[in-house]
Amino acid sequence: GGGGGRMTYVADAALVNFYGHKDTLGGHRDDAELDQSQPLVSMSLGCDAVFLLGQRTKACKPTAMRVRSGDIVVLAGEARRCYHGVPRIFTGLSGVDNAAALITAQATTVQGYLANHRINISVRNVAASAPALEQSSESEE
C-alpha cells in the first residue's frame, strides 16, 4: 500500500483474448492469482459484447452490461471474486464503425479486423508479493 489510503497496483501479466462472431467466454472466476485483493483491469477493442457480472456463486442471476470498443472494466473488491463471462459478440456494430471501417471491412487492416472481431486485454498481478520475490532472489545467490 501507499500513503493517503491509496493502494499500489503493479500489473505483471496480461491475457489477450480474440473473439470472432460466434465466440463466447463462459462464466468463470479469475482465481489463479496469488493476491486476490489486486484488481483485474480489462480493456475491450473492436466489436461490442455482452459482459455478465454475477456473484460468488453461479446460483445468482448476473447483471448484463454492454461493453464497447475502448471500454475499461475494473474488477476490484467484491467484484474481483465474482463469476463473469461474455456470452455474445455483436459483429459489425463496433465502436470503430465509421465510413472508413465499413469500406475496409473486408480488407486486412486492423480497422477492418476490429469491425468483425473483439479483442480483450486484461492485466493483472500474478506474482507473489514483493517481499517474497526479494527473499527468493536472495536465496538464489
mmCIF file of N, CA and C in Angstrom:
data_model
loop_
_atom_site.group_PDB
_atom_site.id
_atom_site.type_symbol
_atom_site.label_atom_id
_atom_site.label_comp_id
_atom_site.label_asym_id
_atom_site.label_seq_id
_atom_site.Cartn_x
_atom_site.Cartn_y
_atom_site.Cartn_z
ATOM 1 N N GLY A 1 0.823 -1.190 0.000
ATOM 2 C CA GLY A 1 0.000 0.000 0.000
ATOM 3 C C GLY A 1 0.856 1.237 0.000
ATOM 4 N N GLY A 2 0.221 2.392 -0.158
ATOM 5 C CA GLY A 2 0.914 3.668 -0.145
ATOM 6 C C GLY A 2 0.274 4.584 0.861
ATOM 7 N N GLY A 3 0.775 5.800 0.968
ATOM 8 C CA GLY A 3 0.215 6.774 1.890
ATOM 9 C C GLY A 3 -1.106 7.322 1.397
ATOM 10 N N GLY A 4 -1.850 7.924 2.292
ATOM 11 C CA GLY A 4 -3.101 8.578 1.920
ATOM 12 C C GLY A 4 -4.208 7.626 1.520
ATOM 13 N N GLY A 5 -4.145 6.367 1.952
ATOM 14 C CA GLY A 5 -5.215 5.428 1.633
ATOM 15 C C GLY A 5 -5.181 4.900 0.211
ATOM 16 N N ARG A 6 -4.126 5.151 -0.511
ATOM 17 C CA ARG A 6 -4.029 4.652 -1.883
ATOM 18 C C ARG A 6 -3.381 3.274 -1.897
ATOM 19 N N MET A 7 -3.855 2.436 -2.805
ATOM 20 C CA MET A 7 -3.303 1.096 -2.942
ATOM 21 C C MET A 7 -2.322 1.077 -4.109
ATOM 22 N N THR A 8 -1.194 0.414 -3.934
ATOM 23 C CA THR A 8 -0.232 0.263 -5.008
ATOM 24 C C THR A 8 -0.656 -0.915 -5.872
ATOM 25 N N TYR A 9 -0.717 -0.706 -7.183
ATOM 26 C CA TYR A 9 -1.101 -1.761 -8.121
ATOM 27 C C TYR A 9 0.006 -1.944 -9.133
ATOM 28 N N VAL A 10 0.514 -3.151 -9.212
ATOM 29 C CA VAL A 10 1.560 -3.463 -10.173
ATOM 30 C C VAL A 10 1.088 -4.646 -10.995
ATOM 31 N N ALA A 11 0.733 -4.398 -12.253
ATOM 32 C CA ALA A 11 0.355 -5.489 -13.147
ATOM 33 C C ALA A 11 1.629 -6.094 -13.715
ATOM 34 N N ASP A 12 1.700 -7.425 -13.675
ATOM 35 C CA ASP A 12 2.894 -8.084 -14.193
ATOM 36 C C ASP A 12 2.570 -9.124 -15.265
ATOM 37 N N ALA A 13 1.308 -9.176 -15.681
ATOM 38 C CA ALA A 13 0.920 -10.121 -16.724
ATOM 39 C C ALA A 13 -0.298 -9.577 -17.463
ATOM 40 N N ALA A 14 -0.443 -10.017 -18.697
ATOM 41 C CA ALA A 14 -1.611 -9.646 -19.495
ATOM 42 C C ALA A 14 -2.104 -10.875 -20.241
ATOM 43 N N LEU A 15 -3.417 -10.988 -20.330
ATOM 44 C CA LEU A 15 -4.050 -12.021 -21.145
ATOM 45 C C LEU A 15 -4.728 -11.315 -22.309
ATOM 46 N N VAL A 16 -4.574 -11.862 -23.495
ATOM 47 C CA VAL A 16 -5.219 -11.295 -24.675
ATOM 48 C C VAL A 16 -6.140 -12.355 -25.252
ATOM 49 N N ASN A 17 -7.435 -12.047 -25.300
ATOM 50 C CA ASN A 17 -8.429 -12.952 -25.874
ATOM 51 C C ASN A 17 -8.936 -12.377 -27.184
ATOM 52 N N PHE A 18 -8.999 -13.208 -28.212
ATOM 53 C CA PHE A 18 -9.525 -12.826 -29.517
ATOM 54 C C PHE A 18 -10.871 -13.518 -29.706
ATOM 55 N N TYR A 19 -11.881 -12.756 -30.130
ATOM 56 C CA TYR A 19 -13.228 -13.290 -30.308
ATOM 57 C C TYR A 19 -13.703 -13.047 -31.734
ATOM 58 N N GLY A 20 -14.270 -14.083 -32.352
ATOM 59 C CA GLY A 20 -14.993 -13.951 -33.601
ATOM 60 C C GLY A 20 -16.472 -13.847 -33.296
ATOM 61 N N HIS A 21 -17.304 -13.834 -34.343
ATOM 62 C CA HIS A 21 -18.730 -13.588 -34.134
ATOM 63 C C HIS A 21 -19.450 -14.693 -33.360
ATOM 64 N N LYS A 22 -18.959 -15.905 -33.349
ATOM 65 C CA LYS A 22 -19.626 -16.992 -32.634
ATOM 66 C C LYS A 22 -18.935 -17.350 -31.322
ATOM 67 N N ASP A 23 -17.867 -16.662 -30.997
ATOM 68 C CA ASP A 23 -17.106 -16.999 -29.797
ATOM 69 C C ASP A 23 -17.751 -16.459 -28.528
ATOM 70 N N THR A 24 -17.551 -17.188 -27.439
ATOM 71 C CA THR A 24 -18.056 -16.789 -26.127
ATOM 72 C C THR A 24 -16.995 -17.102 -25.077
ATOM 73 N N LEU A 25 -17.209 -16.570 -23.889
ATOM 74 C CA LEU A 25 -16.370 -16.898 -22.741
ATOM 75 C C LEU A 25 -17.322 -17.235 -21.608
ATOM 76 N N GLY A 26 -17.352 -18.499 -21.221
ATOM 77 C CA GLY A 26 -18.284 -18.964 -20.196
ATOM 78 C C GLY A 26 -18.020 -18.341 -18.838
ATOM 79 N N GLY A 27 -19.025 -18.429 -17.987
ATOM 80 C CA GLY A 27 -18.919 -17.877 -16.641
ATOM 81 C C GLY A 27 -17.771 -18.509 -15.866
ATOM 82 N N HIS A 28 -16.928 -17.686 -15.292
ATOM 83 C CA HIS A 28 -15.745 -18.154 -14.573
ATOM 84 C C HIS A 28 -15.310 -17.102 -13.566
ATOM 85 N N ARG A 29 -14.425 -17.505 -12.672
ATOM 86 C CA ARG A 29 -13.771 -16.573 -11.765
ATOM 87 C C ARG A 29 -12.281 -16.645 -12.043
ATOM 88 N N ASP A 30 -11.615 -15.507 -12.046
ATOM 89 C CA ASP A 30 -10.161 -15.471 -12.182
ATOM 90 C C ASP A 30 -9.587 -15.606 -10.777
ATOM 91 N N ASP A 31 -9.230 -16.836 -10.424
ATOM 92 C CA ASP A 31 -8.797 -17.078 -9.051
ATOM 93 C C ASP A 31 -7.433 -17.747 -8.958
ATOM 94 N N ALA A 32 -6.657 -17.724 -10.040
ATOM 95 C CA ALA A 32 -5.332 -18.352 -10.016
ATOM 96 C C ALA A 32 -4.257 -17.415 -9.482
ATOM 97 N N GLU A 33 -4.544 -16.128 -9.420
ATOM 98 C CA GLU A 33 -3.559 -15.162 -8.948
ATOM 99 C C GLU A 33 -3.333 -15.326 -7.443
ATOM 100 N N LEU A 34 -2.108 -15.126 -7.008
ATOM 101 C CA LEU A 34 -1.766 -15.305 -5.596
ATOM 102 C C LEU A 34 -2.436 -14.283 -4.692
ATOM 103 N N ASP A 35 -2.545 -13.035 -5.161
ATOM 104 C CA ASP A 35 -3.118 -11.961 -4.345
ATOM 105 C C ASP A 35 -4.478 -11.570 -4.914
ATOM 106 N N GLN A 36 -5.528 -12.136 -4.351
ATOM 107 C CA GLN A 36 -6.885 -11.872 -4.835
ATOM 108 C C GLN A 36 -7.380 -10.471 -4.489
ATOM 109 N N SER A 37 -6.613 -9.712 -3.708
ATOM 110 C CA SER A 37 -7.020 -8.342 -3.400
ATOM 111 C C SER A 37 -6.642 -7.389 -4.534
ATOM 112 N N GLN A 38 -5.777 -7.825 -5.443
ATOM 113 C CA GLN A 38 -5.367 -6.989 -6.580
ATOM 114 C C GLN A 38 -6.445 -7.024 -7.656
ATOM 115 N N PRO A 39 -6.790 -5.894 -8.255
ATOM 116 C CA PRO A 39 -7.851 -5.857 -9.264
ATOM 117 C C PRO A 39 -7.422 -6.469 -10.593
ATOM 118 N N LEU A 40 -8.422 -6.778 -11.410
ATOM 119 C CA LEU A 40 -8.226 -7.136 -12.813
ATOM 120 C C LEU A 40 -8.667 -5.923 -13.618
ATOM 121 N N VAL A 41 -7.860 -5.509 -14.578
ATOM 122 C CA VAL A 41 -8.192 -4.368 -15.421
ATOM 123 C C VAL A 41 -8.292 -4.884 -16.844
ATOM 124 N N SER A 42 -9.449 -4.688 -17.459
ATOM 125 C CA SER A 42 -9.747 -5.280 -18.751
ATOM 126 C C SER A 42 -10.164 -4.208 -19.756
ATOM 127 N N MET A 43 -9.560 -4.229 -20.956
ATOM 128 C CA MET A 43 -9.902 -3.260 -21.999
ATOM 129 C C MET A 43 -10.435 -3.986 -23.225
ATOM 130 N N SER A 44 -11.535 -3.472 -23.771
ATOM 131 C CA SER A 44 -12.164 -4.047 -24.960
ATOM 132 C C SER A 44 -11.798 -3.240 -26.195
ATOM 133 N N LEU A 45 -11.527 -3.944 -27.277
ATOM 134 C CA LEU A 45 -11.268 -3.324 -28.575
ATOM 135 C C LEU A 45 -12.113 -4.037 -29.621
ATOM 136 N N GLY A 46 -12.649 -3.285 -30.576
ATOM 137 C CA GLY A 46 -13.410 -3.902 -31.655
ATOM 138 C C GLY A 46 -14.886 -3.971 -31.356
ATOM 139 N N CYS A 47 -15.477 -5.114 -31.687
ATOM 140 C CA CYS A 47 -16.929 -5.273 -31.602
ATOM 141 C C CYS A 47 -17.453 -5.171 -30.176
ATOM 142 N N ASP A 48 -18.689 -4.678 -30.079
ATOM 143 C CA ASP A 48 -19.390 -4.646 -28.805
ATOM 144 C C ASP A 48 -19.629 -6.070 -28.327
ATOM 145 N N ALA A 49 -19.831 -6.227 -27.028
ATOM 146 C CA ALA A 49 -20.108 -7.538 -26.449
ATOM 147 C C ALA A 49 -21.002 -7.376 -25.231
ATOM 148 N N VAL A 50 -21.645 -8.465 -24.852
ATOM 149 C CA VAL A 50 -22.376 -8.523 -23.591
ATOM 150 C C VAL A 50 -21.409 -9.062 -22.554
ATOM 151 N N PHE A 51 -21.248 -8.323 -21.462
ATOM 152 C CA PHE A 51 -20.417 -8.747 -20.339
ATOM 153 C C PHE A 51 -21.355 -9.038 -19.177
ATOM 154 N N LEU A 52 -21.272 -10.243 -18.643
ATOM 155 C CA LEU A 52 -22.093 -10.623 -17.496
ATOM 156 C C LEU A 52 -21.247 -10.607 -16.236
ATOM 157 N N LEU A 53 -21.757 -9.950 -15.204
ATOM 158 C CA LEU A 53 -21.100 -9.946 -13.900
ATOM 159 C C LEU A 53 -22.066 -10.538 -12.893
ATOM 160 N N GLY A 54 -21.662 -11.662 -12.315
ATOM 161 C CA GLY A 54 -22.503 -12.359 -11.351
ATOM 162 C C GLY A 54 -22.058 -12.117 -9.930
ATOM 163 N N GLN A 55 -22.231 -13.136 -9.119
ATOM 164 C CA GLN A 55 -21.859 -13.096 -7.704
ATOM 165 C C GLN A 55 -20.805 -14.172 -7.450
ATOM 166 N N ARG A 56 -20.603 -14.525 -6.193
ATOM 167 C CA ARG A 56 -19.600 -15.545 -5.851
ATOM 168 C C ARG A 56 -20.028 -16.957 -6.241
ATOM 169 N N THR A 57 -21.306 -17.175 -6.497
ATOM 170 C CA THR A 57 -21.784 -18.474 -6.971
ATOM 171 C C THR A 57 -22.557 -18.268 -8.259
ATOM 172 N N LYS A 58 -22.670 -19.330 -9.033
ATOM 173 C CA LYS A 58 -23.423 -19.255 -10.289
ATOM 174 C C LYS A 58 -24.930 -19.288 -10.047
ATOM 175 N N ALA A 59 -25.347 -19.527 -8.805
ATOM 176 C CA ALA A 59 -26.768 -19.599 -8.474
ATOM 177 C C ALA A 59 -27.451 -18.236 -8.586
ATOM 178 N N CYS A 60 -26.699 -17.146 -8.472
ATOM 179 C CA CYS A 60 -27.257 -15.791 -8.545
ATOM 180 C C CYS A 60 -27.301 -15.318 -9.989
ATOM 181 N N LYS A 61 -28.383 -14.641 -10.331
ATOM 182 C CA LYS A 61 -28.533 -14.115 -11.692
ATOM 183 C C LYS A 61 -27.527 -12.980 -11.925
ATOM 184 N N PRO A 62 -26.768 -13.033 -13.049
ATOM 185 C CA PRO A 62 -25.780 -11.979 -13.325
ATOM 186 C C PRO A 62 -26.422 -10.710 -13.877
ATOM 187 N N THR A 63 -25.666 -9.633 -13.809
ATOM 188 C CA THR A 63 -26.058 -8.360 -14.401
ATOM 189 C C THR A 63 -25.396 -8.258 -15.765
ATOM 190 N N ALA A 64 -26.172 -7.922 -16.786
ATOM 191 C CA ALA A 64 -25.653 -7.806 -18.149
ATOM 192 C C ALA A 64 -25.285 -6.353 -18.437
ATOM 193 N N MET A 65 -24.116 -6.174 -19.043
ATOM 194 C CA MET A 65 -23.647 -4.849 -19.455
ATOM 195 C C MET A 65 -23.143 -4.945 -20.884
ATOM 196 N N ARG A 66 -23.338 -3.914 -21.652
ATOM 197 C CA ARG A 66 -22.773 -3.871 -22.998
ATOM 198 C C ARG A 66 -21.429 -3.157 -22.918
ATOM 199 N N VAL A 67 -20.384 -3.806 -23.400
ATOM 200 C CA VAL A 67 -19.063 -3.180 -23.444
ATOM 201 C C VAL A 67 -18.745 -2.857 -24.890
ATOM 202 N N ARG A 68 -18.190 -1.669 -25.089
ATOM 203 C CA ARG A 68 -17.872 -1.172 -26.427
ATOM 204 C C ARG A 68 -16.366 -0.990 -26.574
ATOM 205 N N SER A 69 -15.932 -0.796 -27.795
ATOM 206 C CA SER A 69 -14.509 -0.605 -28.054
ATOM 207 C C SER A 69 -13.993 0.588 -27.259
ATOM 208 N N GLY A 70 -12.917 0.371 -26.516
ATOM 209 C CA GLY A 70 -12.334 1.415 -25.682
ATOM 210 C C GLY A 70 -12.793 1.375 -24.243
ATOM 211 N N ASP A 71 -13.833 0.587 -23.942
ATOM 212 C CA ASP A 71 -14.308 0.481 -22.565
ATOM 213 C C ASP A 71 -13.292 -0.254 -21.701
ATOM 214 N N ILE A 72 -13.204 0.173 -20.459
ATOM 215 C CA ILE A 72 -12.345 -0.483 -19.480
ATOM 216 C C ILE A 72 -13.215 -0.936 -18.316
ATOM 217 N N VAL A 73 -13.061 -2.203 -17.948
ATOM 218 C CA VAL A 73 -13.781 -2.774 -16.810
ATOM 219 C C VAL A 73 -12.741 -3.120 -15.750
ATOM 220 N N VAL A 74 -12.986 -2.669 -14.529
ATOM 221 C CA VAL A 74 -12.097 -2.980 -13.411
ATOM 222 C C VAL A 74 -12.873 -3.858 -12.437
ATOM 223 N N LEU A 75 -12.360 -5.064 -12.223
ATOM 224 C CA LEU A 75 -12.944 -5.950 -11.221
ATOM 225 C C LEU A 75 -12.079 -5.841 -9.971
ATOM 226 N N ALA A 76 -12.639 -5.184 -8.966
ATOM 227 C CA ALA A 76 -11.920 -4.951 -7.720
ATOM 228 C C ALA A 76 -12.870 -5.180 -6.559
ATOM 229 N N GLY A 77 -12.299 -5.311 -5.375
ATOM 230 C CA GLY A 77 -13.130 -5.516 -4.190
ATOM 231 C C GLY A 77 -13.944 -6.793 -4.324
ATOM 232 N N GLU A 78 -15.223 -6.732 -3.964
ATOM 233 C CA GLU A 78 -16.112 -7.897 -4.025
ATOM 234 C C GLU A 78 -16.237 -8.433 -5.454
ATOM 235 N N ALA A 79 -16.278 -7.542 -6.451
ATOM 236 C CA ALA A 79 -16.427 -7.966 -7.848
ATOM 237 C C ALA A 79 -15.260 -8.824 -8.307
ATOM 238 N N ARG A 80 -14.108 -8.664 -7.691
ATOM 239 C CA ARG A 80 -12.906 -9.422 -8.061
ATOM 240 C C ARG A 80 -13.113 -10.921 -7.880
ATOM 241 N N ARG A 81 -13.980 -11.302 -6.957
ATOM 242 C CA ARG A 81 -14.205 -12.712 -6.644
ATOM 243 C C ARG A 81 -15.491 -13.263 -7.247
ATOM 244 N N CYS A 82 -16.105 -12.511 -8.139
ATOM 245 C CA CYS A 82 -17.390 -12.916 -8.718
ATOM 246 C C CYS A 82 -17.222 -13.575 -10.077
ATOM 247 N N TYR A 83 -18.201 -14.406 -10.420
ATOM 248 C CA TYR A 83 -18.244 -15.015 -11.750
ATOM 249 C C TYR A 83 -18.514 -13.936 -12.785
ATOM 250 N N HIS A 84 -17.918 -14.091 -13.958
ATOM 251 C CA HIS A 84 -18.154 -13.177 -15.065
ATOM 252 C C HIS A 84 -17.918 -13.918 -16.374
ATOM 253 N N GLY A 85 -18.460 -13.384 -17.459
ATOM 254 C CA GLY A 85 -18.317 -14.035 -18.747
ATOM 255 C C GLY A 85 -18.794 -13.139 -19.878
ATOM 256 N N VAL A 86 -18.604 -13.637 -21.102
ATOM 257 C CA VAL A 86 -19.004 -12.909 -22.314
ATOM 258 C C VAL A 86 -19.801 -13.881 -23.185
ATOM 259 N N PRO A 87 -21.148 -13.816 -23.109
ATOM 260 C CA PRO A 87 -21.959 -14.769 -23.864
ATOM 261 C C PRO A 87 -22.239 -14.377 -25.321
ATOM 262 N N ARG A 88 -21.944 -13.122 -25.681
ATOM 263 C CA ARG A 88 -22.301 -12.702 -27.044
ATOM 264 C C ARG A 88 -21.413 -11.572 -27.530
ATOM 265 N N ILE A 89 -21.042 -11.673 -28.810
ATOM 266 C CA ILE A 89 -20.292 -10.639 -29.520
ATOM 267 C C ILE A 89 -21.203 -10.084 -30.607
ATOM 268 N N PHE A 90 -21.236 -8.769 -30.756
ATOM 269 C CA PHE A 90 -22.047 -8.121 -31.792
ATOM 270 C C PHE A 90 -21.132 -7.699 -32.937
ATOM 271 N N THR A 91 -20.981 -8.529 -33.944
ATOM 272 C CA THR A 91 -20.104 -8.176 -35.061
ATOM 273 C C THR A 91 -20.765 -7.121 -35.933
ATOM 274 N N GLY A 92 -19.926 -6.294 -36.553
ATOM 275 C CA GLY A 92 -20.415 -5.245 -37.438
ATOM 276 C C GLY A 92 -20.999 -4.051 -36.713
ATOM 277 N N LEU A 93 -20.958 -4.049 -35.383
ATOM 278 C CA LEU A 93 -21.539 -2.949 -34.608
ATOM 279 C C LEU A 93 -20.526 -2.339 -33.656
ATOM 280 N N SER A 94 -19.270 -2.374 -34.018
ATOM 281 C CA SER A 94 -18.252 -1.927 -33.078
ATOM 282 C C SER A 94 -18.137 -0.414 -33.027
ATOM 283 N N GLY A 95 -17.490 0.056 -31.990
ATOM 284 C CA GLY A 95 -17.238 1.476 -31.819
ATOM 285 C C GLY A 95 -16.301 2.031 -32.873
ATOM 286 N N VAL A 96 -15.648 1.182 -33.652
ATOM 287 C CA VAL A 96 -14.765 1.673 -34.714
ATOM 288 C C VAL A 96 -15.506 1.770 -36.039
ATOM 289 N N ASP A 97 -16.802 1.447 -36.038
ATOM 290 C CA ASP A 97 -17.569 1.547 -37.276
ATOM 291 C C ASP A 97 -17.704 3.001 -37.695
ATOM 292 N N ASN A 98 -17.201 3.301 -38.855
ATOM 293 C CA ASN A 98 -17.387 4.593 -39.493
ATOM 294 C C ASN A 98 -17.237 4.340 -40.977
ATOM 295 N N ALA A 99 -17.329 5.350 -41.791
ATOM 296 C CA ALA A 99 -17.275 5.146 -43.252
ATOM 297 C C ALA A 99 -16.007 4.410 -43.665
ATOM 298 N N ALA A 100 -14.872 4.789 -43.110
ATOM 299 C CA ALA A 100 -13.611 4.146 -43.479
ATOM 300 C C ALA A 100 -13.597 2.678 -43.069
ATOM 301 N N ALA A 101 -14.117 2.372 -41.874
ATOM 302 C CA ALA A 101 -14.131 0.986 -41.413
ATOM 303 C C ALA A 101 -15.047 0.134 -42.266
ATOM 304 N N LEU A 102 -16.192 0.693 -42.651
ATOM 305 C CA LEU A 102 -17.114 -0.066 -43.482
ATOM 306 C C LEU A 102 -16.518 -0.351 -44.857
ATOM 307 N N ILE A 103 -15.819 0.625 -45.399
ATOM 308 C CA ILE A 103 -15.187 0.441 -46.711
ATOM 309 C C ILE A 103 -14.093 -0.619 -46.637
ATOM 310 N N THR A 104 -13.358 -0.646 -45.545
ATOM 311 C CA THR A 104 -12.222 -1.571 -45.430
ATOM 312 C C THR A 104 -12.549 -2.826 -44.639
ATOM 313 N N ALA A 105 -13.827 -3.085 -44.375
ATOM 314 C CA ALA A 105 -14.200 -4.223 -43.532
ATOM 315 C C ALA A 105 -13.675 -5.542 -44.073
ATOM 316 N N GLN A 106 -13.564 -5.676 -45.361
ATOM 317 C CA GLN A 106 -13.067 -6.915 -45.940
ATOM 318 C C GLN A 106 -11.554 -6.888 -46.146
ATOM 319 N N ALA A 107 -10.946 -5.764 -45.897
ATOM 320 C CA ALA A 107 -9.502 -5.627 -46.082
ATOM 321 C C ALA A 107 -8.775 -6.242 -44.896
ATOM 322 N N THR A 108 -7.469 -6.342 -45.001
ATOM 323 C CA THR A 108 -6.668 -6.927 -43.930
ATOM 324 C C THR A 108 -6.066 -5.842 -43.049
ATOM 325 N N THR A 109 -6.811 -4.803 -42.795
ATOM 326 C CA THR A 109 -6.344 -3.740 -41.912
ATOM 327 C C THR A 109 -6.810 -4.015 -40.486
ATOM 328 N N VAL A 110 -6.188 -3.386 -39.541
ATOM 329 C CA VAL A 110 -6.605 -3.525 -38.151
ATOM 330 C C VAL A 110 -8.037 -3.043 -37.995
ATOM 331 N N GLN A 111 -8.350 -1.920 -38.612
ATOM 332 C CA GLN A 111 -9.699 -1.367 -38.509
ATOM 333 C C GLN A 111 -10.722 -2.332 -39.102
ATOM 334 N N GLY A 112 -10.392 -2.933 -40.233
ATOM 335 C CA GLY A 112 -11.283 -3.911 -40.842
ATOM 336 C C GLY A 112 -11.450 -5.139 -39.967
ATOM 337 N N TYR A 113 -10.368 -5.581 -39.349
ATOM 338 C CA TYR A 113 -10.426 -6.735 -38.451
ATOM 339 C C TYR A 113 -11.325 -6.439 -37.260
ATOM 340 N N LEU A 114 -11.156 -5.271 -36.663
ATOM 341 C CA LEU A 114 -11.928 -4.920 -35.480
ATOM 342 C C LEU A 114 -13.407 -4.707 -35.772
ATOM 343 N N ALA A 115 -13.753 -4.477 -37.025
ATOM 344 C CA ALA A 115 -15.159 -4.320 -37.376
ATOM 345 C C ALA A 115 -15.911 -5.637 -37.241
ATOM 346 N N ASN A 116 -15.192 -6.762 -37.237
ATOM 347 C CA ASN A 116 -15.837 -8.068 -37.168
ATOM 348 C C ASN A 116 -15.277 -8.975 -36.068
ATOM 349 N N HIS A 117 -14.463 -8.434 -35.188
ATOM 350 C CA HIS A 117 -13.865 -9.217 -34.115
ATOM 351 C C HIS A 117 -13.771 -8.364 -32.853
ATOM 352 N N ARG A 118 -13.510 -9.048 -31.758
ATOM 353 C CA ARG A 118 -13.308 -8.359 -30.485
ATOM 354 C C ARG A 118 -11.994 -8.844 -29.891
ATOM 355 N N ILE A 119 -11.257 -7.915 -29.340
ATOM 356 C CA ILE A 119 -10.037 -8.243 -28.615
ATOM 357 C C ILE A 119 -10.205 -7.710 -27.200
ATOM 358 N N ASN A 120 -9.902 -8.547 -26.223
ATOM 359 C CA ASN A 120 -9.951 -8.123 -24.833
ATOM 360 C C ASN A 120 -8.570 -8.320 -24.236
ATOM 361 N N ILE A 121 -8.053 -7.277 -23.628
ATOM 362 C CA ILE A 121 -6.755 -7.326 -22.967
ATOM 363 C C ILE A 121 -6.995 -7.118 -21.477
ATOM 364 N N SER A 122 -6.625 -8.116 -20.685
ATOM 365 C CA SER A 122 -6.795 -7.951 -19.237
ATOM 366 C C SER A 122 -5.427 -8.056 -18.570
ATOM 367 N N VAL A 123 -5.150 -7.075 -17.722
ATOM 368 C CA VAL A 123 -3.883 -7.060 -16.991
ATOM 369 C C VAL A 123 -4.160 -7.371 -15.532
ATOM 370 N N ARG A 124 -3.163 -7.980 -14.918
ATOM 371 C CA ARG A 124 -3.333 -8.451 -13.542
ATOM 372 C C ARG A 124 -1.993 -8.649 -12.877
ATOM 373 N N ASN A 125 -2.035 -8.847 -11.579
ATOM 374 C CA ASN A 125 -0.834 -9.154 -10.808
ATOM 375 C C ASN A 125 -0.895 -10.636 -10.465
ATOM 376 N N VAL A 126 0.067 -11.413 -10.977
ATOM 377 C CA VAL A 126 0.066 -12.851 -10.713
ATOM 378 C C VAL A 126 1.209 -13.296 -9.817
ATOM 379 N N ALA A 127 2.221 -12.465 -9.662
ATOM 380 C CA ALA A 127 3.401 -12.855 -8.886
ATOM 381 C C ALA A 127 3.138 -12.752 -7.393
ATOM 382 N N ALA A 128 4.028 -13.344 -6.645
ATOM 383 C CA ALA A 128 3.957 -13.224 -5.186
ATOM 384 C C ALA A 128 4.261 -11.783 -4.803
ATOM 385 N N SER A 129 4.008 -11.444 -3.571
ATOM 386 C CA SER A 129 4.256 -10.079 -3.104
ATOM 387 C C SER A 129 5.737 -9.738 -3.244
ATOM 388 N N ALA A 130 6.049 -8.460 -3.288
ATOM 389 C CA ALA A 130 7.430 -8.010 -3.472
ATOM 390 C C ALA A 130 8.387 -8.576 -2.423
ATOM 391 N N PRO A 131 8.044 -8.600 -1.122
ATOM 392 C CA PRO A 131 8.982 -9.164 -0.145
ATOM 393 C C PRO A 131 9.311 -10.627 -0.441
ATOM 394 N N ALA A 132 8.324 -11.409 -0.859
ATOM 395 C CA ALA A 132 8.574 -12.819 -1.165
ATOM 396 C C ALA A 132 9.510 -12.941 -2.369
ATOM 397 N N LEU A 133 9.339 -12.061 -3.339
ATOM 398 C CA LEU A 133 10.214 -12.092 -4.510
ATOM 399 C C LEU A 133 11.641 -11.723 -4.110
ATOM 400 N N GLU A 134 11.789 -10.733 -3.229
ATOM 401 C CA GLU A 134 13.111 -10.344 -2.779
ATOM 402 C C GLU A 134 13.777 -11.478 -2.008
ATOM 403 N N GLN A 135 13.011 -12.174 -1.170
ATOM 404 C CA GLN A 135 13.578 -13.286 -0.410
ATOM 405 C C GLN A 135 14.025 -14.402 -1.335
ATOM 406 N N SER A 136 13.225 -14.720 -2.360
ATOM 407 C CA SER A 136 13.605 -15.809 -3.251
ATOM 408 C C SER A 136 14.816 -15.413 -4.088
ATOM 409 N N SER A 137 14.944 -14.115 -4.420
ATOM 410 C CA SER A 137 16.115 -13.659 -5.182
ATOM 411 C C SER A 137 17.376 -13.776 -4.345
ATOM 412 N N GLU A 138 17.273 -13.443 -3.058
ATOM 413 C CA GLU A 138 18.423 -13.523 -2.172
ATOM 414 C C GLU A 138 18.848 -14.964 -1.963
ATOM 415 N N SER A 139 17.892 -15.888 -1.899
ATOM 416 C CA SER A 139 18.224 -17.288 -1.649
ATOM 417 C C SER A 139 18.860 -17.941 -2.876
ATOM 418 N N GLU A 140 18.714 -17.336 -4.056
ATOM 419 C CA GLU A 140 19.299 -17.895 -5.265
ATOM 420 C C GLU A 140 20.770 -17.539 -5.394
ATOM 421 N N GLU A 141 21.239 -16.533 -4.657
ATOM 422 C CA GLU A 141 22.643 -16.094 -4.790
ATOM 423 C C GLU A 141 23.599 -17.045 -4.124
#
